[in-house]
mmCIF file of C-alpha atoms and ligand atoms in Angstrom:
data_model
loop_
_atom_site.group_PDB
_atom_site.id
_atom_site.type_symbol
_atom_site.label_atom_id
_atom_site.label_comp_id
_atom_site.label_asym_id
_atom_site.label_seq_id
_atom_site.Cartn_x
_atom_site.Cartn_y
_atom_site.Cartn_z
ATOM 1 C CA MET A 1 -97.104 70.548 107.143
ATOM 2 C CA ILE A 2 -96.239 68.395 104.178
ATOM 3 C CA PRO A 3 -98.270 68.903 100.828
ATOM 4 C CA ALA A 4 -100.718 66.712 99.844
ATOM 5 C CA LEU A 5 -98.869 66.000 96.501
ATOM 6 C CA MET A 6 -95.520 65.168 97.252
ATOM 7 C CA PRO A 7 -92.816 67.554 97.115
ATOM 8 C CA THR A 8 -90.834 65.915 94.747
ATOM 9 C CA TYR A 9 -90.298 68.702 92.194
ATOM 10 C CA ASN A 10 -89.570 72.254 92.549
ATOM 11 C CA ARG A 11 -92.576 73.697 90.707
ATOM 12 C CA ALA A 12 -92.839 77.077 88.732
ATOM 13 C CA ASP A 13 -95.961 78.632 90.153
ATOM 14 C CA LEU A 14 -97.871 78.287 86.851
ATOM 15 C CA ALA A 15 -101.153 76.373 86.696
ATOM 16 C CA PHE A 16 -102.083 75.551 82.812
ATOM 17 C CA GLU A 17 -105.726 75.725 81.880
ATOM 18 C CA ARG A 18 -105.733 74.460 78.004
ATOM 19 C CA GLY A 19 -103.131 74.796 75.089
ATOM 20 C CA GLU A 20 -103.411 75.049 71.444
ATOM 21 C CA GLY A 21 -100.290 74.488 69.152
ATOM 22 C CA ALA A 22 -97.387 75.794 70.558
ATOM 23 C CA TRP A 23 -99.588 78.336 73.207
ATOM 24 C CA MET A 24 -100.664 77.571 76.905
ATOM 25 C CA TRP A 25 -102.570 79.563 78.857
ATOM 26 C CA THR A 26 -102.989 79.679 82.807
ATOM 27 C CA VAL A 27 -106.071 79.446 84.907
ATOM 28 C CA ASP A 28 -105.807 82.943 85.450
ATOM 29 C CA GLY A 29 -105.554 84.000 81.641
ATOM 30 C CA ARG A 30 -101.949 84.399 80.982
ATOM 31 C CA ARG A 31 -100.478 83.398 77.475
ATOM 32 C CA PHE A 32 -97.165 81.661 77.196
ATOM 33 C CA LEU A 33 -95.057 80.550 73.897
ATOM 34 C CA ASP A 34 -94.272 76.945 74.817
ATOM 35 C CA PHE A 35 -90.826 76.262 73.942
ATOM 36 C CA GLY A 36 -90.291 73.203 76.688
ATOM 37 C CA SER A 37 -93.124 71.054 75.365
ATOM 38 C CA GLY A 38 -93.145 69.393 78.858
ATOM 39 C CA ILE A 39 -89.808 68.172 78.247
ATOM 40 C CA ALA A 40 -89.792 67.245 74.494
ATOM 41 C CA THR A 41 -93.243 65.631 74.971
ATOM 42 C CA SER A 42 -96.119 67.570 73.401
ATOM 43 C CA SER A 43 -94.605 66.703 70.249
ATOM 44 C CA ILE A 44 -97.316 68.300 67.769
ATOM 45 C CA GLY A 45 -98.065 70.538 70.249
ATOM 46 C CA HIS A 46 -101.720 71.003 72.532
ATOM 47 C CA GLY A 47 -105.023 70.365 71.207
ATOM 48 C CA HIS A 48 -103.878 68.928 67.943
ATOM 49 C CA PRO A 49 -107.034 68.379 66.521
ATOM 50 C CA HIS A 50 -106.048 64.524 64.994
ATOM 51 C CA LEU A 51 -104.725 63.731 68.108
ATOM 52 C CA VAL A 52 -107.751 64.623 69.999
ATOM 53 C CA LYS A 53 -110.142 62.906 67.952
ATOM 54 C CA ALA A 54 -108.359 59.898 68.016
ATOM 55 C CA ILE A 55 -107.986 59.441 71.686
ATOM 56 C CA ALA A 56 -111.568 60.262 72.270
ATOM 57 C CA GLU A 57 -112.919 58.103 69.869
ATOM 58 C CA GLN A 58 -110.518 55.433 71.317
ATOM 59 C CA ALA A 59 -111.601 56.174 74.791
ATOM 60 C CA ALA A 60 -115.230 55.622 74.047
ATOM 61 C CA LYS A 61 -114.459 52.151 72.123
ATOM 62 C CA VAL A 62 -112.182 50.496 74.778
ATOM 63 C CA MET A 63 -109.483 51.862 76.903
ATOM 64 C CA HIS A 64 -107.914 49.363 78.171
ATOM 65 C CA VAL A 65 -107.648 45.562 77.308
ATOM 66 C CA SER A 66 -104.754 43.404 78.683
ATOM 67 C CA ASN A 67 -101.329 41.885 76.962
ATOM 68 C CA LEU A 68 -103.476 38.718 77.360
ATOM 69 C CA TYR A 69 -105.022 39.450 74.225
ATOM 70 C CA ARG A 70 -103.829 40.794 70.834
ATOM 71 C CA VAL A 71 -104.121 44.499 70.547
ATOM 72 C CA PRO A 72 -104.872 45.472 67.133
ATOM 73 C CA GLN A 73 -103.508 49.525 67.754
ATOM 74 C CA ALA A 74 -100.273 47.960 69.250
ATOM 75 C CA GLU A 75 -99.689 45.958 66.145
ATOM 76 C CA GLU A 76 -100.528 48.563 63.715
ATOM 77 C CA LEU A 77 -97.752 51.068 65.486
ATOM 78 C CA ALA A 78 -94.999 48.310 65.945
ATOM 79 C CA ARG A 79 -95.564 47.650 62.183
ATOM 80 C CA ARG A 80 -95.318 51.262 61.215
ATOM 81 C CA HIS A 81 -92.209 51.998 63.278
ATOM 82 C CA VAL A 82 -90.643 49.029 62.236
ATOM 83 C CA GLU A 83 -91.185 50.172 58.503
ATOM 84 C CA ALA A 84 -89.676 53.892 59.570
ATOM 85 C CA SER A 85 -86.566 52.381 61.315
ATOM 86 C CA PHE A 86 -83.775 49.946 61.733
ATOM 87 C CA ALA A 87 -86.036 47.711 63.666
ATOM 88 C CA ASP A 88 -87.651 44.268 63.336
ATOM 89 C CA SER A 89 -89.972 44.135 66.439
ATOM 90 C CA VAL A 90 -90.899 46.968 68.955
ATOM 91 C CA PHE A 91 -91.827 46.518 72.702
ATOM 92 C CA PHE A 92 -94.118 48.833 73.885
ATOM 93 C CA CYS A 93 -94.309 50.386 77.864
ATOM 94 C CA ASN A 94 -95.008 53.469 79.574
ATOM 95 C CA SER A 95 -92.438 55.582 80.196
ATOM 96 C CA GLY A 96 -88.822 56.214 79.155
ATOM 97 C CA ALA A 97 -87.058 54.887 82.330
ATOM 98 C CA GLU A 98 -89.179 51.734 81.702
ATOM 99 C CA ALA A 99 -87.915 51.335 77.927
ATOM 100 C CA ASN A 100 -84.480 51.988 79.235
ATOM 101 C CA GLU A 101 -84.857 49.134 81.866
ATOM 102 C CA GLY A 102 -86.281 46.777 79.201
ATOM 103 C CA MET A 103 -83.659 47.769 76.942
ATOM 104 C CA VAL A 104 -81.089 46.946 79.517
ATOM 105 C CA LYS A 105 -82.809 43.856 80.287
ATOM 106 C CA ALA A 106 -82.602 42.834 76.240
ATOM 107 C CA VAL A 107 -79.103 43.472 76.366
ATOM 108 C CA ARG A 108 -77.992 41.092 78.881
ATOM 109 C CA LYS A 109 -80.198 38.487 77.593
ATOM 110 C CA TYR A 110 -78.893 38.532 74.001
ATOM 111 C CA HIS A 111 -75.649 37.677 75.732
ATOM 112 C CA ALA A 112 -77.184 34.978 78.390
ATOM 113 C CA GLU A 113 -78.960 33.160 75.552
ATOM 114 C CA ASN A 114 -75.607 33.390 73.129
ATOM 115 C CA GLY A 115 -73.877 31.239 76.004
ATOM 116 C CA GLN A 116 -72.263 34.492 77.784
ATOM 117 C CA PRO A 117 -74.188 35.343 80.917
ATOM 118 C CA GLU A 118 -71.130 36.699 82.087
ATOM 119 C CA ARG A 119 -71.402 39.894 80.107
ATOM 120 C CA PHE A 120 -73.884 42.160 81.659
ATOM 121 C CA ARG A 121 -72.100 45.134 81.951
ATOM 122 C CA MET A 122 -73.140 48.484 79.963
ATOM 123 C CA ILE A 123 -70.808 51.118 79.336
ATOM 124 C CA CYS A 124 -72.640 54.355 79.855
ATOM 125 C CA PHE A 125 -71.370 58.243 79.566
ATOM 126 C CA GLU A 126 -70.496 60.984 82.207
ATOM 127 C CA GLY A 127 -73.402 63.476 82.129
ATOM 128 C CA ALA A 128 -75.865 61.010 80.756
ATOM 129 C CA PHE A 129 -79.247 60.989 82.084
ATOM 130 C CA HIS A 130 -81.608 57.577 81.545
ATOM 131 C CA GLY A 131 -84.253 57.478 84.215
ATOM 132 C CA ARG A 132 -85.091 57.890 87.858
ATOM 133 C CA THR A 133 -85.543 53.443 88.626
ATOM 134 C CA LEU A 134 -83.023 52.107 90.772
ATOM 135 C CA ALA A 135 -81.221 50.652 87.629
ATOM 136 C CA MET A 136 -81.305 53.715 85.667
ATOM 137 C CA LEU A 137 -80.207 55.998 88.616
ATOM 138 C CA ALA A 138 -77.218 53.782 88.498
ATOM 139 C CA ALA A 139 -77.138 54.247 84.708
ATOM 140 C CA THR A 140 -77.089 57.752 84.877
ATOM 141 C CA GLY A 141 -74.290 57.602 87.655
ATOM 142 C CA ASN A 142 -75.060 61.252 88.923
ATOM 143 C CA GLU A 143 -74.065 61.090 92.492
ATOM 144 C CA LYS A 144 -76.698 63.274 93.509
ATOM 145 C CA TYR A 145 -79.529 61.481 91.970
ATOM 146 C CA LEU A 146 -78.247 58.486 93.654
ATOM 147 C CA ALA A 147 -77.380 59.422 96.821
ATOM 148 C CA GLY A 148 -79.434 58.014 99.704
ATOM 149 C CA PHE A 149 -80.856 55.004 97.741
ATOM 150 C CA GLY A 150 -78.503 52.364 98.713
ATOM 151 C CA PRO A 151 -76.093 50.462 96.838
ATOM 152 C CA PRO A 152 -76.321 51.093 93.512
ATOM 153 C CA VAL A 153 -77.503 48.779 90.739
ATOM 154 C CA GLN A 154 -74.443 46.909 89.303
ATOM 155 C CA GLY A 155 -73.107 46.873 86.012
ATOM 156 C CA PHE A 156 -72.871 50.322 84.807
ATOM 157 C CA ASP A 157 -69.316 51.906 83.955
ATOM 158 C CA HIS A 158 -68.640 55.741 83.351
ATOM 159 C CA VAL A 159 -66.389 57.096 80.872
ATOM 160 C CA PRO A 160 -66.446 60.579 79.716
ATOM 161 C CA PHE A 161 -68.761 61.610 77.268
ATOM 162 C CA GLY A 162 -67.216 61.662 73.264
ATOM 163 C CA ASN A 163 -63.832 59.640 74.597
ATOM 164 C CA MET A 164 -62.789 56.973 71.970
ATOM 165 C CA ASN A 165 -59.975 55.857 74.084
ATOM 166 C CA ALA A 166 -61.901 55.789 77.599
ATOM 167 C CA VAL A 167 -64.251 53.688 75.820
ATOM 168 C CA ARG A 168 -61.737 51.006 74.533
ATOM 169 C CA ASP A 169 -59.905 51.040 77.924
ATOM 170 C CA ALA A 170 -63.162 50.193 79.395
ATOM 171 C CA ILE A 171 -64.203 47.111 77.551
ATOM 172 C CA THR A 172 -64.102 43.999 79.654
ATOM 173 C CA PRO A 173 -65.138 40.416 79.109
ATOM 174 C CA GLU A 174 -68.123 41.461 81.125
ATOM 175 C CA THR A 175 -69.210 43.950 78.535
ATOM 176 C CA ALA A 176 -72.438 43.933 77.475
ATOM 177 C CA GLY A 177 -72.954 46.946 75.247
ATOM 178 C CA ILE A 178 -72.767 50.912 74.964
ATOM 179 C CA MET A 179 -75.448 52.745 76.145
ATOM 180 C CA ILE A 180 -75.636 56.509 74.704
ATOM 181 C CA GLU A 181 -77.843 59.271 74.398
ATOM 182 C CA PRO A 182 -77.064 60.876 70.792
ATOM 183 C CA ILE A 183 -77.655 64.344 72.540
ATOM 184 C CA GLN A 184 -77.432 64.356 75.770
ATOM 185 C CA GLY A 185 -80.626 66.512 77.161
ATOM 186 C CA GLU A 186 -80.811 66.402 81.057
ATOM 187 C CA GLY A 187 -76.989 66.415 80.899
ATOM 188 C CA GLY A 188 -77.018 70.174 79.130
ATOM 189 C CA VAL A 189 -78.323 69.778 75.307
ATOM 190 C CA ARG A 190 -74.528 67.768 74.091
ATOM 191 C CA PRO A 191 -74.696 66.457 70.877
ATOM 192 C CA ALA A 192 -72.349 63.319 70.178
ATOM 193 C CA GLU A 193 -69.995 63.638 67.481
ATOM 194 C CA LEU A 194 -71.438 61.905 64.314
ATOM 195 C CA ARG A 195 -67.912 60.598 63.954
ATOM 196 C CA PHE A 196 -68.029 59.385 67.546
ATOM 197 C CA LEU A 197 -71.487 57.819 66.960
ATOM 198 C CA ARG A 198 -69.855 55.830 64.123
ATOM 199 C CA GLU A 199 -66.656 54.656 65.939
ATOM 200 C CA LEU A 200 -69.180 53.408 68.692
ATOM 201 C CA ARG A 201 -70.951 51.396 66.191
ATOM 202 C CA ALA A 202 -67.542 50.048 64.772
ATOM 203 C CA VAL A 203 -66.501 49.223 68.306
ATOM 204 C CA CYS A 204 -69.492 47.504 69.367
ATOM 205 C CA ASP A 205 -68.942 45.228 66.084
ATOM 206 C CA GLU A 206 -65.436 44.789 66.897
ATOM 207 C CA PHE A 207 -65.932 43.459 70.690
ATOM 208 C CA GLY A 208 -69.284 41.784 69.833
ATOM 209 C CA LEU A 209 -71.059 44.451 72.086
ATOM 210 C CA LEU A 210 -74.537 46.153 71.375
ATOM 211 C CA LEU A 211 -75.541 49.394 70.561
ATOM 212 C CA ALA A 212 -78.193 50.704 73.048
ATOM 213 C CA LEU A 213 -79.288 54.199 71.938
ATOM 214 C CA ASP A 214 -81.605 56.245 74.406
ATOM 215 C CA GLU A 215 -83.684 58.085 72.212
ATOM 216 C CA VAL A 216 -85.981 59.155 74.643
ATOM 217 C CA GLN A 217 -85.769 62.868 74.420
ATOM 218 C CA THR A 218 -83.807 63.169 70.915
ATOM 219 C CA GLY A 219 -86.434 60.619 68.868
ATOM 220 C CA MET A 220 -89.528 61.069 66.980
ATOM 221 C CA GLY A 221 -88.334 63.709 64.814
ATOM 222 C CA ARG A 222 -86.834 66.373 67.247
ATOM 223 C CA SER A 223 -83.333 66.435 65.208
ATOM 224 C CA GLY A 224 -85.141 66.721 62.316
ATOM 225 C CA LYS A 225 -84.895 63.163 61.542
ATOM 226 C CA LEU A 226 -87.254 60.703 62.680
ATOM 227 C CA TRP A 227 -84.536 59.451 65.069
ATOM 228 C CA ALA A 228 -81.344 61.388 65.689
ATOM 229 C CA HIS A 229 -79.080 58.710 65.113
ATOM 230 C CA GLN A 230 -79.939 58.879 61.305
ATOM 231 C CA TRP A 231 -77.935 61.734 61.469
ATOM 232 C CA ALA A 232 -74.604 59.630 61.635
ATOM 233 C CA GLY A 233 -75.925 57.194 59.282
ATOM 234 C CA ILE A 234 -75.264 54.439 61.714
ATOM 235 C CA GLU A 235 -78.127 51.676 63.370
ATOM 236 C CA PRO A 236 -78.254 50.760 66.950
ATOM 237 C CA ASP A 237 -79.236 47.060 67.689
ATOM 238 C CA VAL A 238 -81.857 48.379 70.088
ATOM 239 C CA MET A 239 -83.366 51.834 70.967
ATOM 240 C CA SER A 240 -85.886 52.950 73.669
ATOM 241 C CA ALA A 241 -87.988 55.643 73.071
ATOM 242 C CA ALA A 242 -90.742 57.727 75.077
ATOM 243 C CA LYS A 243 -91.617 61.623 75.266
ATOM 244 C CA GLY A 244 -92.635 62.701 71.723
ATOM 245 C CA ILE A 245 -93.770 59.420 70.450
ATOM 246 C CA GLY A 246 -97.234 59.546 72.430
ATOM 247 C CA GLY A 247 -97.570 63.390 71.617
ATOM 248 C CA GLY A 248 -98.173 63.861 75.245
ATOM 249 C CA PHE A 249 -100.102 60.611 76.049
ATOM 250 C CA PRO A 250 -97.902 58.290 78.061
ATOM 251 C CA LEU A 251 -95.782 55.818 75.835
ATOM 252 C CA GLY A 252 -92.627 54.295 75.627
ATOM 253 C CA ALA A 253 -91.383 51.964 73.214
ATOM 254 C CA ILE A 254 -88.273 49.443 72.800
ATOM 255 C CA LEU A 255 -87.420 49.011 69.473
ATOM 256 C CA ALA A 256 -85.059 46.006 68.462
ATOM 257 C CA LYS A 257 -82.992 44.106 65.712
ATOM 258 C CA GLU A 258 -84.254 40.537 65.597
ATOM 259 C CA LYS A 259 -81.283 38.923 66.818
ATOM 260 C CA VAL A 260 -82.143 41.191 70.325
ATOM 261 C CA ALA A 261 -85.614 40.631 69.991
ATOM 262 C CA GLN A 262 -85.846 36.997 69.646
ATOM 263 C CA HIS A 263 -84.946 36.585 72.923
ATOM 264 C CA LEU A 264 -87.626 38.136 74.815
ATOM 265 C CA LYS A 265 -90.176 35.453 74.806
ATOM 266 C CA PRO A 266 -93.279 34.901 76.450
ATOM 267 C CA GLY A 267 -92.606 35.226 80.483
ATOM 268 C CA THR A 268 -89.407 37.360 79.799
ATOM 269 C CA HIS A 269 -90.993 40.633 80.120
ATOM 270 C CA GLY A 270 -93.951 42.613 80.489
ATOM 271 C CA THR A 271 -96.228 45.199 81.927
ATOM 272 C CA THR A 272 -99.688 45.828 82.448
ATOM 273 C CA TYR A 273 -100.765 49.099 80.606
ATOM 274 C CA GLY A 274 -97.707 48.839 78.151
ATOM 275 C CA GLY A 275 -98.841 48.809 74.473
ATOM 276 C CA GLY A 276 -102.577 49.077 75.505
ATOM 277 C CA PRO A 277 -105.021 50.420 72.940
ATOM 278 C CA LEU A 278 -105.590 54.032 74.276
ATOM 279 C CA ALA A 279 -102.154 54.839 74.327
ATOM 280 C CA CYS A 280 -101.019 53.163 70.802
ATOM 281 C CA THR A 281 -103.770 55.135 69.273
ATOM 282 C CA ALA A 282 -102.257 58.456 70.406
ATOM 283 C CA GLY A 283 -98.401 56.904 68.893
ATOM 284 C CA ASN A 284 -100.367 56.048 65.509
ATOM 285 C CA ALA A 285 -101.828 59.581 65.305
ATOM 286 C CA VAL A 286 -98.468 61.151 66.189
ATOM 287 C CA LEU A 287 -96.896 58.910 63.678
ATOM 288 C CA ASP A 288 -99.481 60.182 60.875
ATOM 289 C CA VAL A 289 -98.563 63.736 61.674
ATOM 290 C CA VAL A 290 -94.577 63.054 61.732
ATOM 291 C CA LEU A 291 -94.679 61.159 58.604
ATOM 292 C CA ALA A 292 -96.726 62.939 56.496
ATOM 293 C CA PRO A 293 -94.838 63.980 53.241
ATOM 294 C CA GLY A 294 -92.716 66.790 54.338
ATOM 295 C CA PHE A 295 -93.368 67.168 57.756
ATOM 296 C CA LEU A 296 -89.485 66.321 58.908
ATOM 297 C CA ASP A 297 -88.373 68.947 56.337
ATOM 298 C CA GLN A 298 -90.215 71.228 57.483
ATOM 299 C CA VAL A 299 -88.782 70.321 60.977
ATOM 300 C CA ASP A 300 -85.537 70.770 59.476
ATOM 301 C CA ARG A 301 -85.863 74.393 57.974
ATOM 302 C CA VAL A 302 -87.728 75.790 61.221
ATOM 303 C CA ALA A 303 -84.612 74.330 63.187
ATOM 304 C CA ARG A 304 -81.934 76.000 60.929
ATOM 305 C CA HIS A 305 -84.262 79.241 61.716
ATOM 306 C CA LEU A 306 -83.943 79.123 65.329
ATOM 307 C CA TRP A 307 -80.632 78.068 65.231
ATOM 308 C CA ARG A 308 -79.210 80.993 63.283
ATOM 309 C CA GLY A 309 -81.483 83.079 65.913
ATOM 310 C CA PHE A 310 -79.538 81.965 68.880
ATOM 311 C CA GLU A 311 -76.460 82.340 67.293
ATOM 312 C CA VAL A 312 -77.443 86.376 66.736
ATOM 313 C CA LEU A 313 -78.545 86.066 70.300
ATOM 314 C CA ALA A 314 -75.267 84.496 71.581
ATOM 315 C CA GLU A 315 -73.242 87.808 69.756
ATOM 316 C CA ARG A 316 -75.326 90.371 70.624
ATOM 317 C CA HIS A 317 -75.551 89.219 74.588
ATOM 318 C CA PRO A 318 -71.899 88.304 74.841
ATOM 319 C CA THR A 319 -72.448 88.702 78.674
ATOM 320 C CA VAL A 320 -75.200 86.699 79.346
ATOM 321 C CA ALA A 321 -74.283 83.724 76.725
ATOM 322 C CA GLU A 322 -71.447 82.188 75.627
ATOM 323 C CA GLY A 323 -72.427 79.851 72.839
ATOM 324 C CA VAL A 324 -75.151 77.666 71.183
ATOM 325 C CA ARG A 325 -75.076 73.517 71.358
ATOM 326 C CA GLY A 326 -77.645 70.726 70.096
ATOM 327 C CA ALA A 327 -79.404 69.928 67.194
ATOM 328 C CA GLY A 328 -82.665 69.998 65.408
ATOM 329 C CA LEU A 329 -85.647 71.673 67.722
ATOM 330 C CA LEU A 330 -83.072 70.617 70.938
ATOM 331 C CA ILE A 331 -81.027 73.569 71.253
ATOM 332 C CA GLY A 332 -79.469 74.843 74.077
ATOM 333 C CA LEU A 333 -78.049 78.522 74.847
ATOM 334 C CA GLN A 334 -74.466 78.234 76.971
ATOM 335 C CA LEU A 335 -74.692 81.047 79.797
ATOM 336 C CA ARG A 336 -72.334 82.365 81.286
ATOM 337 C CA PRO A 337 -71.223 81.383 84.641
ATOM 338 C CA GLY A 338 -72.403 84.042 86.492
ATOM 339 C CA ILE A 339 -76.181 83.790 84.641
ATOM 340 C CA ALA A 340 -77.939 80.930 86.561
ATOM 341 C CA ASN A 341 -79.817 79.333 83.992
ATOM 342 C CA THR A 342 -82.754 79.053 86.292
ATOM 343 C CA GLU A 343 -82.659 82.769 86.773
ATOM 344 C CA MET A 344 -82.922 82.989 82.755
ATOM 345 C CA GLN A 345 -85.907 80.915 82.950
ATOM 346 C CA ALA A 346 -87.577 82.630 85.152
ATOM 347 C CA ALA A 347 -86.867 85.799 82.864
ATOM 348 C CA CYS A 348 -88.224 84.163 80.160
ATOM 349 C CA VAL A 349 -91.447 83.553 82.037
ATOM 350 C CA ALA A 350 -91.840 87.034 82.771
ATOM 351 C CA GLU A 351 -91.683 87.663 78.830
ATOM 352 C CA GLY A 352 -94.100 84.749 78.376
ATOM 353 C CA LEU A 353 -92.076 81.912 77.153
ATOM 354 C CA LEU A 354 -91.746 78.494 78.401
ATOM 355 C CA THR A 355 -88.076 76.780 78.547
ATOM 356 C CA VAL A 356 -86.284 74.456 79.968
ATOM 357 C CA ALA A 357 -83.132 74.590 82.347
ATOM 358 C CA ALA A 358 -80.716 71.817 81.547
ATOM 359 C CA GLY A 359 -77.224 70.694 82.785
ATOM 360 C CA GLN A 360 -73.923 72.550 82.501
ATOM 361 C CA ASN A 361 -76.090 75.996 83.262
ATOM 362 C CA VAL A 362 -77.847 75.733 79.726
ATOM 363 C CA LEU A 363 -81.192 77.111 78.670
ATOM 364 C CA ARG A 364 -82.661 74.246 76.835
ATOM 365 C CA VAL A 365 -85.471 74.812 74.395
ATOM 366 C CA ALA A 366 -87.496 72.245 72.815
ATOM 367 C CA PRO A 367 -90.611 73.667 70.845
ATOM 368 C CA PRO A 368 -93.282 71.427 69.455
ATOM 369 C CA LEU A 369 -92.385 70.455 65.955
ATOM 370 C CA ILE A 370 -95.474 71.749 64.564
ATOM 371 C CA ILE A 371 -94.152 75.273 65.420
ATOM 372 C CA THR A 372 -93.652 77.981 62.824
ATOM 373 C CA GLU A 373 -90.707 80.049 61.696
ATOM 374 C CA ALA A 374 -92.988 83.331 63.039
ATOM 375 C CA GLU A 375 -93.624 81.809 66.334
ATOM 376 C CA VAL A 376 -89.916 81.103 66.308
ATOM 377 C CA ASP A 377 -89.170 84.743 65.541
ATOM 378 C CA GLN A 378 -91.642 85.490 68.597
ATOM 379 C CA ALA A 379 -89.574 83.373 70.758
ATOM 380 C CA LEU A 380 -86.615 85.103 69.892
ATOM 381 C CA GLU A 381 -87.965 88.687 70.822
ATOM 382 C CA MET A 382 -88.770 87.102 73.773
ATOM 383 C CA LEU A 383 -85.280 85.804 74.744
ATOM 384 C CA ASP A 384 -83.653 88.858 73.633
ATOM 385 C CA ARG A 385 -85.462 90.904 75.935
ATOM 386 C CA ALA A 386 -85.071 88.363 79.026
ATOM 387 C CA CYS A 387 -81.271 88.282 77.966
ATOM 388 C CA ARG A 388 -81.622 92.241 78.656
ATOM 389 C CA ARG A 389 -83.313 91.522 81.959
ATOM 390 C CA MET A 390 -79.946 89.353 82.797
ATOM 391 C CA THR A 391 -77.485 91.676 81.534
ATOM 392 C CA PRO A 392 -75.388 93.042 84.357
ATOM 393 C CA SER A 393 -75.417 96.939 83.021
ATOM 394 C CA ALA A 394 -79.156 96.632 82.609
ATOM 395 C CA SER A 395 -79.839 95.600 86.205
ATOM 396 C CA GLN A 396 -77.625 98.053 86.986
ATOM 397 C CA GLU A 397 -79.454 100.770 85.234
ATOM 398 C CA ALA A 398 -83.020 99.370 86.762
ATOM 399 C CA ALA A 399 -81.343 100.182 90.080
ATOM 400 C CA LYS A 400 -80.588 103.968 89.770
HETATM 401 C C1 PLP B 1 -86.696 61.928 80.224
HETATM 402 C C2 PLP B 1 -85.727 60.960 79.727
HETATM 403 C C3 PLP B 1 -85.684 59.622 80.541
HETATM 404 C C4 PLP B 1 -86.807 59.288 81.541
HETATM 405 O O1 PLP B 1 -88.057 59.235 81.004
HETATM 406 P P1 PLP B 1 -89.140 59.094 81.730
HETATM 407 O O2 PLP B 1 -90.195 58.807 81.010
HETATM 408 O O3 PLP B 1 -89.043 60.284 82.583
HETATM 409 O O4 PLP B 1 -89.024 57.908 82.645
HETATM 410 C C5 PLP B 1 -84.866 58.866 80.108
HETATM 411 N N1 PLP B 1 -83.862 59.348 79.214
HETATM 412 C C6 PLP B 1 -83.962 59.971 78.220
HETATM 413 C C7 PLP B 1 -82.557 60.621 77.502
HETATM 414 C C8 PLP B 1 -84.817 61.296 78.938
HETATM 415 O O5 PLP B 1 -84.660 62.641 78.380
#
């Protein structure tokens, strides 16, 4: 018989009861070091006192009002995001897919309002992940996810990640914009070269296209800067965010330049929950932590420590790993073809470490941004033991 909870996921048999910082405890009392952060979402760790207090106090005052009214918490959060980024205006929603949908709508609307409604197509990239709604399945373009759900939504063209000639060749009079993750997360922790991002900016300017960045996974300090595109020294025209911005509370956002945002007039876009007082209070509390002086410098320091540790790990276990990829606190261990990332993930669980598998047989880690160097060292020891579990000769030893 089908479980009451719809079986849409391959769940590990772990049920967590509570968390504190980078640590989590299961209902049966086992302790884990969380290097997954609920897929880069629990950005400031579990049970952060500032976030917990803010949510609890706001919940007691008012949880939901409607966008029929002003929401001071949303006005404040938008103002702060504008101040800290390229954007002139922010729209709040509830998830990454919803933010991406709105972002694509904003791009299409921009051209329609500028007298070119025929420009509605987005150039996207092979290996991308943009979410699970009907349009974002088409933007993602992965046959496996699209199968069985009818004709894909029109208007998404795919080219190889990092290939500038292919991008240029794909531009037609119907092209509206280019949509890209600065680092492909689900696709295997693949960073775009900074030069490629700069070239995309230039080609958008040349052809009047909008550059739309999906920073759902890479944003909110994960790369060591607030937004990953800052490493390339470029500004997008519009950007989506979610995951880390609510610190575990559902919150998504579209950040846009005025030339894009000005066309989203009343009646063009909306959502019931988006930008509510509780979610925006969470968003403000997360910003308090992430924008505190020195916080992102510390993320960058710990991230470099983690990177070095991963390089040592890959060198020490050449039969398990063949390289390291990623940036900041979004790092992947590229595993050998014979070593399945799901098995490596299970070996990590056996050592007390939570990780996340990613595409191209990569083991991904995305610890909370509050992680310390000492905790990184603990994780590296667990990973070292997990690698030994996976080493072919070790399993032969064990079989004797
Ligand atoms: C997770 C993710 C999404 C989808 O976000 P949801 O909140 O699951 O809808 C979109 N884009 C990227 C890059 C993501 O990592």
